[in-house]
């Protein structure tokens, strides 16, 4: 569930910053899964009017627009005082009000620049919601009301900056499925007043005989309450911007004023609503001429087509909202198209109901339909909240659709539930939570939550329907009676059924951090560190490596053989006062010497294809204490896999070892690393590399120098094989990945388009910088950039190299056209020329 801070602030004063509010929500039991900040936009992004929109010759969708930006100063204006803009949006047309970003405007994913498209200057951009960072809607440019003045900034239009919280609501708290519920909970936590919307329903002008209705509830056990309000002379039109903006920020797409109103009230009160076209409702056969709404079970094999155009065959257990003949909706799940609102709708029925949660849950699961409506109904909504939502929607329909309210309200409420009364003992709170809380404090917390205090009395367990059942408490006879407070539970808190539920609410409001901890939990392991190391070991084993285990003791002479010199950090070893032997006289500072000894041992016994690794600590001096970081080192030589007659093996090469390193870094989700020259003395300078992230080394690989190999009794001339070494600085990797989170990414629905470009570029320019330059242009559409050819030769000028890139383009919202891709290619080439002075081949 997404909530916008600007909308939430309409019900409760918010003084805290985003981080503080996130912590308050989380420690109140409302889990914050994600926080998205929508920044303020530049003042050069504002409302404007399209004076004309003419097709660009030889294109199928581009239009040359003249845009009136009012008195805003802009040197690119034409002689008539308009701005010329090229736009490819399908809804772009003459006379519409839109949002324009002038050249130089910095948007969330791009910077607007003056462009030359199909021989025409384009001075700005007509923006979609996605380009402004408001939503993912990229289907067309923003269409404002024709009454919107020119020059209103996007910040005013969309209440920016804003913050969007994505919340995970537990199934037992349906009262939190709307803004008012969240505000009510914060009101209790922060002890601030709750500001409810002012509701004034206009006088009913439509007489009952004008719009008669037959309401029949055949399954009151499945539908304990059903409210129907009728409206005449409804005007179906586009919603005002404040309503559309509120829905967009909360993750819903605006459709029309009636649908938007029901969605708005659902988000506000947490209770779903639905509108039927009154004139499409059939009458009961026995009562012709009177449109009917019948709440019943579906018939066996009864068909229905829902609003999304899908057909379902009902099995007889589902509950439906039908007219006199056919089902008009799958109750609590989705409406049907037979009575859907359309452009011809003039009279409507507003439904607000409460359904049995188990029935909705079974229907949703059986037909694999999950909607905002079913999500709420299957968590048990109160019968009384149906009336609150209906009244609020009535007000908005009369205001925003200029509708006339019918004087009769149809309300099927056969068995109103009796008020629930629960008691709580302060002594029991102390026993369960672990500390005392005064009666006055308990009462204060519960009244903030909306519980109505009734009286003190002698303790009586269970649910109480009549306060007269409670005996008065006598302080003179404490041994025979236990003091308790009694409260009437508000209808919205269907989760409060027992004393322990109330105790949990008090503890939540008072703060879980106040609960005393008698025994601190013992942290016996770092789970994140364990997972990262286990991932590495599992991966190397899967690639044919064998793990070795060497002593933590070593000898300094081995490090001299590697090429280290006095003053190098590796030679500052911690020596043992009484070593068992000379070759175990110091604590090791590197895993490499012992791995070379392991390699020599195996080579001397006839093994030629060897892949070994070790994961272990090294020991370094650090003032009075030692520093003991983990490293993962590997050594390989020979063939890259087992020999097979059908699949020939090949010698291990630089690229095979490089692939091992980069695959592991990718497995840990490490990105944005840089490649630098390796500083270790025992590797070849030309066939080695180190990987850094924020100036900390992550890993290195390289070919072992033959001179170093000979010092470890390995004759590379006789061996006729290269020896490769890799090492990972596990401490740096563990710290770099500790705060990383894995995010779900939807599988793309639309195909990608491939283009190749080839150009000359200076040799000193890193490939990573070229990728960054390209990504800045359209990060969400340029999905992949690969360098598949690099050439240096006689035809290439000195200091240059020929680079060929393969670019993949994909739009998540629609299929890309050739014109759009060509336009992006032109932008990429222009950017590369301006930034790196490339020359196309």
mmCIF file of N, CA, C and O in Angstrom, residues 535-596:
data_model
loop_
_atom_site.group_PDB
_atom_site.id
_atom_site.type_symbol
_atom_site.label_atom_id
_atom_site.label_comp_id
_atom_site.label_asym_id
_atom_site.label_seq_id
_atom_site.Cartn_x
_atom_site.Cartn_y
_atom_site.Cartn_z
ATOM 1 N N UNK A 535 28.524 -18.175 -0.271
ATOM 2 C CA UNK A 535 28.265 -17.970 -1.696
ATOM 3 C C UNK A 535 29.543 -18.152 -2.512
ATOM 4 O O UNK A 535 29.533 -18.763 -3.575
ATOM 5 N N UNK A 536 30.640 -17.589 -1.997
ATOM 6 C CA UNK A 536 31.915 -17.680 -2.699
ATOM 7 C C UNK A 536 32.409 -19.122 -2.777
ATOM 8 O O UNK A 536 32.838 -19.602 -3.834
ATOM 9 N N UNK A 537 32.344 -19.832 -1.660
ATOM 10 C CA UNK A 537 32.806 -21.223 -1.629
ATOM 11 C C UNK A 537 31.965 -22.092 -2.554
ATOM 12 O O UNK A 537 32.488 -22.882 -3.350
ATOM 13 N N UNK A 538 30.635 -21.926 -2.484
ATOM 14 C CA UNK A 538 29.747 -22.726 -3.336
ATOM 15 C C UNK A 538 30.013 -22.460 -4.812
ATOM 16 O O UNK A 538 30.001 -23.388 -5.641
ATOM 17 N N UNK A 539 30.253 -21.202 -5.149
ATOM 18 C CA UNK A 539 30.493 -20.868 -6.551
ATOM 19 C C UNK A 539 31.785 -21.507 -7.059
ATOM 20 O O UNK A 539 31.804 -22.118 -8.134
ATOM 21 N N UNK A 540 32.881 -21.367 -6.305
ATOM 22 C CA UNK A 540 34.161 -21.915 -6.755
ATOM 23 C C UNK A 540 34.118 -23.433 -6.855
ATOM 24 O O UNK A 540 34.667 -24.023 -7.786
ATOM 25 N N UNK A 541 33.447 -24.075 -5.911
ATOM 26 C CA UNK A 541 33.309 -25.538 -5.985
ATOM 27 C C UNK A 541 32.535 -25.927 -7.239
ATOM 28 O O UNK A 541 32.856 -26.908 -7.913
ATOM 29 N N UNK A 542 31.498 -25.135 -7.579
ATOM 30 C CA UNK A 542 30.717 -25.438 -8.779
ATOM 31 C C UNK A 542 31.537 -25.266 -10.051
ATOM 32 O O UNK A 542 31.205 -25.847 -11.084
ATOM 33 N N UNK A 543 32.620 -24.486 -10.005
ATOM 34 C CA UNK A 543 33.486 -24.286 -11.158
ATOM 35 C C UNK A 543 34.681 -25.229 -11.174
ATOM 36 O O UNK A 543 35.621 -25.043 -11.947
ATOM 37 N N UNK A 544 34.654 -26.240 -10.304
ATOM 38 C CA UNK A 544 35.694 -27.273 -10.334
ATOM 39 C C UNK A 544 36.847 -27.057 -9.384
ATOM 40 O O UNK A 544 37.845 -27.784 -9.449
ATOM 41 N N UNK A 545 36.760 -26.073 -8.475
ATOM 42 C CA UNK A 545 37.839 -25.822 -7.507
ATOM 43 C C UNK A 545 37.741 -26.809 -6.340
ATOM 44 O O UNK A 545 36.664 -27.289 -5.980
ATOM 45 N N UNK A 546 38.904 -27.084 -5.744
ATOM 46 C CA UNK A 546 38.977 -27.865 -4.513
ATOM 47 C C UNK A 546 39.482 -26.955 -3.398
ATOM 48 O O UNK A 546 40.410 -26.157 -3.597
ATOM 49 N N UNK A 547 38.884 -27.096 -2.218
ATOM 50 C CA UNK A 547 39.262 -26.251 -1.089
ATOM 51 C C UNK A 547 40.427 -26.863 -0.329
ATOM 52 O O UNK A 547 40.462 -28.079 -0.096
ATOM 53 N N UNK A 548 41.379 -26.036 0.051
ATOM 54 C CA UNK A 548 42.504 -26.467 0.875
ATOM 55 C C UNK A 548 42.386 -25.826 2.245
ATOM 56 O O UNK A 548 41.680 -24.825 2.435
ATOM 57 N N UNK A 549 43.080 -26.387 3.205
ATOM 58 C CA UNK A 549 43.090 -25.858 4.560
ATOM 59 C C UNK A 549 44.523 -25.901 5.068
ATOM 60 O O UNK A 549 45.074 -26.983 5.283
ATOM 61 N N UNK A 550 45.128 -24.749 5.226
ATOM 62 C CA UNK A 550 46.520 -24.652 5.666
ATOM 63 C C UNK A 550 46.599 -24.070 7.072
ATOM 64 O O UNK A 550 45.643 -23.467 7.569
ATOM 65 N N UNK A 551 47.781 -24.232 7.675
ATOM 66 C CA UNK A 551 47.997 -23.684 9.007
ATOM 67 C C UNK A 551 47.998 -22.158 8.965
ATOM 68 O O UNK A 551 48.339 -21.545 7.949
ATOM 69 N N UNK A 552 47.638 -21.561 10.086
ATOM 70 C CA UNK A 552 47.700 -20.101 10.193
ATOM 71 C C UNK A 552 49.131 -19.618 10.428
ATOM 72 O O UNK A 552 49.380 -18.417 10.418
ATOM 73 N N UNK A 553 50.052 -20.571 10.657
ATOM 74 C CA UNK A 553 51.455 -20.218 10.849
ATOM 75 C C UNK A 553 52.196 -20.339 9.529
ATOM 76 O O UNK A 553 51.884 -21.186 8.693
ATOM 77 N N UNK A 554 53.181 -19.501 9.338
ATOM 78 C CA UNK A 554 53.971 -19.514 8.109
ATOM 79 C C UNK A 554 55.391 -19.074 8.442
ATOM 80 O O UNK A 554 55.766 -18.966 9.613
ATOM 81 N N UNK A 555 56.175 -18.806 7.402
ATOM 82 C CA UNK A 555 57.547 -18.320 7.617
ATOM 83 C C UNK A 555 57.787 -17.099 6.737
ATOM 84 O O UNK A 555 57.325 -17.039 5.600
ATOM 85 N N UNK A 556 58.521 -16.118 7.240
ATOM 86 C CA UNK A 556 58.739 -14.884 6.477
ATOM 87 C C UNK A 556 59.450 -15.097 5.154
ATOM 88 O O UNK A 556 59.220 -14.352 4.198
ATOM 89 N N UNK A 557 60.301 -16.135 5.057
ATOM 90 C CA UNK A 557 61.065 -16.338 3.824
ATOM 91 C C UNK A 557 60.162 -16.544 2.617
ATOM 92 O O UNK A 557 60.525 -16.196 1.492
ATOM 93 N N UNK A 558 58.957 -17.126 2.843
ATOM 94 C CA UNK A 558 58.048 -17.356 1.722
ATOM 95 C C UNK A 558 57.595 -16.045 1.096
ATOM 96 O O UNK A 558 57.383 -15.965 -0.113
ATOM 97 N N UNK A 559 57.443 -15.017 1.901
ATOM 98 C CA UNK A 559 57.011 -13.717 1.377
ATOM 99 C C UNK A 559 58.125 -13.050 0.580
ATOM 100 O O UNK A 559 57.877 -12.355 -0.406
ATOM 101 N N UNK A 560 59.402 -13.264 1.014
ATOM 102 C CA UNK A 560 60.513 -12.744 0.224
ATOM 103 C C UNK A 560 60.561 -13.422 -1.139
ATOM 104 O O UNK A 560 60.876 -12.796 -2.162
ATOM 105 N N UNK A 561 60.217 -14.725 -1.177
ATOM 106 C CA UNK A 561 60.184 -15.433 -2.453
ATOM 107 C C UNK A 561 59.126 -14.837 -3.392
ATOM 108 O O UNK A 561 59.297 -14.866 -4.614
ATOM 109 N N UNK A 562 58.044 -14.324 -2.814
ATOM 110 C CA UNK A 562 57.001 -13.704 -3.636
ATOM 111 C C UNK A 562 57.442 -12.367 -4.221
ATOM 112 O O UNK A 562 56.796 -11.842 -5.130
ATOM 113 N N UNK A 563 58.497 -11.794 -3.671
ATOM 114 C CA UNK A 563 58.973 -10.519 -4.187
ATOM 115 C C UNK A 563 58.732 -9.340 -3.275
ATOM 116 O O UNK A 563 59.019 -8.199 -3.636
ATOM 117 N N UNK A 564 58.176 -9.589 -2.092
ATOM 118 C CA UNK A 564 57.982 -8.497 -1.136
ATOM 119 C C UNK A 564 59.332 -8.058 -0.583
ATOM 120 O O UNK A 564 60.262 -8.859 -0.424
ATOM 121 N N UNK A 565 59.430 -6.784 -0.254
ATOM 122 C CA UNK A 565 60.670 -6.206 0.257
ATOM 123 C C UNK A 565 60.442 -5.591 1.624
ATOM 124 O O UNK A 565 59.297 -5.339 2.017
ATOM 125 N N UNK A 566 61.532 -5.376 2.358
ATOM 126 C CA UNK A 566 61.426 -4.775 3.687
ATOM 127 C C UNK A 566 60.681 -3.446 3.602
ATOM 128 O O UNK A 566 60.938 -2.622 2.725
ATOM 129 N N UNK A 567 59.763 -3.268 4.534
ATOM 130 C CA UNK A 567 58.914 -2.084 4.538
ATOM 131 C C UNK A 567 57.523 -2.356 4.011
ATOM 132 O O UNK A 567 56.594 -1.584 4.272
ATOM 133 N N UNK A 568 57.363 -3.463 3.246
ATOM 134 C CA UNK A 568 56.017 -3.838 2.779
ATOM 135 C C UNK A 568 55.184 -4.319 3.958
ATOM 136 O O UNK A 568 55.695 -4.982 4.873
ATOM 137 N N UNK A 569 53.897 -4.008 3.913
ATOM 138 C CA UNK A 569 52.988 -4.343 5.019
ATOM 139 C C UNK A 569 52.946 -5.844 5.274
ATOM 140 O O UNK A 569 52.810 -6.295 6.412
ATOM 141 N N UNK A 570 53.051 -6.644 4.202
ATOM 142 C CA UNK A 570 52.958 -8.101 4.357
ATOM 143 C C UNK A 570 54.098 -8.677 5.196
ATOM 144 O O UNK A 570 53.953 -9.763 5.774
ATOM 145 N N UNK A 571 55.221 -7.978 5.257
ATOM 146 C CA UNK A 571 56.360 -8.486 6.029
ATOM 147 C C UNK A 571 56.322 -8.069 7.493
ATOM 148 O O UNK A 571 57.192 -8.468 8.282
ATOM 149 N N UNK A 572 55.336 -7.260 7.880
ATOM 150 C CA UNK A 572 55.185 -6.898 9.290
ATOM 151 C C UNK A 572 54.381 -7.991 9.988
ATOM 152 O O UNK A 572 53.211 -7.848 10.330
ATOM 153 N N UNK A 573 55.035 -9.126 10.201
ATOM 154 C CA UNK A 573 54.360 -10.323 10.696
ATOM 155 C C UNK A 573 54.393 -10.386 12.219
ATOM 156 O O UNK A 573 55.296 -9.836 12.869
ATOM 157 N N UNK A 574 53.415 -11.043 12.779
ATOM 158 C CA UNK A 574 53.357 -11.295 14.223
ATOM 159 C C UNK A 574 54.095 -12.611 14.482
ATOM 160 O O UNK A 574 53.661 -13.681 14.021
ATOM 161 N N UNK A 575 55.221 -12.525 15.131
ATOM 162 C CA UNK A 575 56.058 -13.717 15.335
ATOM 163 C C UNK A 575 55.705 -14.417 16.634
ATOM 164 O O UNK A 575 55.194 -13.812 17.588
ATOM 165 N N UNK A 576 55.975 -15.719 16.666
ATOM 166 C CA UNK A 576 55.722 -16.526 17.852
ATOM 167 C C UNK A 576 56.978 -16.562 18.724
ATOM 168 O O UNK A 576 58.101 -16.681 18.214
ATOM 169 N N UNK A 577 56.796 -16.454 20.013
ATOM 170 C CA UNK A 577 57.943 -16.485 20.922
ATOM 171 C C UNK A 577 58.568 -17.870 20.992
ATOM 172 O O UNK A 577 59.790 -18.001 21.148
ATOM 173 N N UNK A 578 57.757 -18.900 20.880
ATOM 174 C CA UNK A 578 58.267 -20.258 20.998
ATOM 175 C C UNK A 578 57.651 -21.124 19.905
ATOM 176 O O UNK A 578 56.798 -21.977 20.165
ATOM 177 N N UNK A 579 58.087 -20.931 18.617
ATOM 178 C CA UNK A 579 57.490 -21.693 17.516
ATOM 179 C C UNK A 579 57.879 -23.168 17.565
ATOM 180 O O UNK A 579 58.947 -23.525 18.078
ATOM 181 N N UNK A 580 57.003 -24.010 17.027
ATOM 182 C CA UNK A 580 57.292 -25.438 16.983
ATOM 183 C C UNK A 580 58.383 -25.764 15.978
ATOM 184 O O UNK A 580 59.148 -26.708 16.162
ATOM 185 N N UNK A 581 58.439 -24.971 14.876
ATOM 186 C CA UNK A 581 59.488 -25.182 13.866
ATOM 187 C C UNK A 581 59.747 -23.866 13.162
ATOM 188 O O UNK A 581 58.957 -22.920 13.268
ATOM 189 N N UNK A 582 60.836 -23.798 12.411
ATOM 190 C CA UNK A 582 61.201 -22.541 11.742
ATOM 191 C C UNK A 582 60.211 -22.171 10.648
ATOM 192 O O UNK A 582 60.044 -20.991 10.332
ATOM 193 N N UNK A 583 59.553 -23.167 10.037
ATOM 194 C CA UNK A 583 58.589 -22.839 8.971
ATOM 195 C C UNK A 583 57.211 -22.504 9.519
ATOM 196 O O UNK A 583 56.260 -22.358 8.760
ATOM 197 N N UNK A 584 57.082 -22.397 10.847
ATOM 198 C CA UNK A 584 55.835 -21.960 11.476
ATOM 199 C C UNK A 584 56.142 -20.935 12.565
ATOM 200 O O UNK A 584 55.597 -20.978 13.652
ATOM 201 N N UNK A 585 57.001 -19.994 12.210
ATOM 202 C CA UNK A 585 57.493 -19.045 13.211
ATOM 203 C C UNK A 585 56.694 -17.763 13.290
ATOM 204 O O UNK A 585 56.934 -16.940 14.174
ATOM 205 N N UNK A 586 55.779 -17.556 12.364
ATOM 206 C CA UNK A 586 55.012 -16.298 12.349
ATOM 207 C C UNK A 586 53.604 -16.561 11.846
ATOM 208 O O UNK A 586 53.324 -17.561 11.172
ATOM 209 N N UNK A 587 52.697 -15.633 12.205
ATOM 210 C CA UNK A 587 51.313 -15.717 11.708
ATOM 211 C C UNK A 587 51.277 -15.190 10.270
ATOM 212 O O UNK A 587 51.897 -14.178 9.954
ATOM 213 N N UNK A 588 50.577 -15.904 9.403
ATOM 214 C CA UNK A 588 50.590 -15.573 7.979
ATOM 215 C C UNK A 588 49.895 -14.235 7.705
ATOM 216 O O UNK A 588 48.912 -13.885 8.359
ATOM 217 N N UNK A 589 50.435 -13.516 6.742
ATOM 218 C CA UNK A 589 49.818 -12.264 6.278
ATOM 219 C C UNK A 589 49.291 -12.400 4.850
ATOM 220 O O UNK A 589 48.750 -11.447 4.298
ATOM 221 N N UNK A 590 49.476 -13.582 4.259
ATOM 222 C CA UNK A 590 48.972 -13.843 2.911
ATOM 223 C C UNK A 590 48.683 -15.329 2.766
ATOM 224 O O UNK A 590 49.372 -16.169 3.361
ATOM 225 N N UNK A 591 47.653 -15.637 1.953
ATOM 226 C CA UNK A 591 47.315 -17.038 1.685
ATOM 227 C C UNK A 591 48.087 -17.592 0.483
ATOM 228 O O UNK A 591 48.134 -18.814 0.279
ATOM 229 N N UNK A 592 48.705 -16.720 -0.304
ATOM 230 C CA UNK A 592 49.306 -17.125 -1.570
ATOM 231 C C UNK A 592 50.481 -18.096 -1.400
ATOM 232 O O UNK A 592 50.561 -19.093 -2.121
ATOM 233 N N UNK A 593 51.464 -17.848 -0.468
ATOM 234 C CA UNK A 593 52.618 -18.765 -0.372
ATOM 235 C C UNK A 593 52.199 -20.219 -0.128
ATOM 236 O O UNK A 593 52.743 -21.135 -0.768
ATOM 237 N N UNK A 594 51.282 -20.440 0.761
ATOM 238 C CA UNK A 594 50.878 -21.813 1.056
ATOM 239 C C UNK A 594 50.120 -22.445 -0.105
ATOM 240 O O UNK A 594 50.234 -23.647 -0.347
ATOM 241 N N UNK A 595 49.356 -21.649 -0.850
ATOM 242 C CA UNK A 595 48.692 -22.182 -2.039
ATOM 243 C C UNK A 595 49.714 -22.586 -3.099
ATOM 244 O O UNK A 595 49.534 -23.586 -3.801
ATOM 245 N N UNK A 596 50.818 -21.835 -3.220
ATOM 246 C CA UNK A 596 51.883 -22.205 -4.157
ATOM 247 C C UNK A 596 52.540 -23.504 -3.726
ATOM 248 O O UNK A 596 52.903 -24.349 -4.560
#
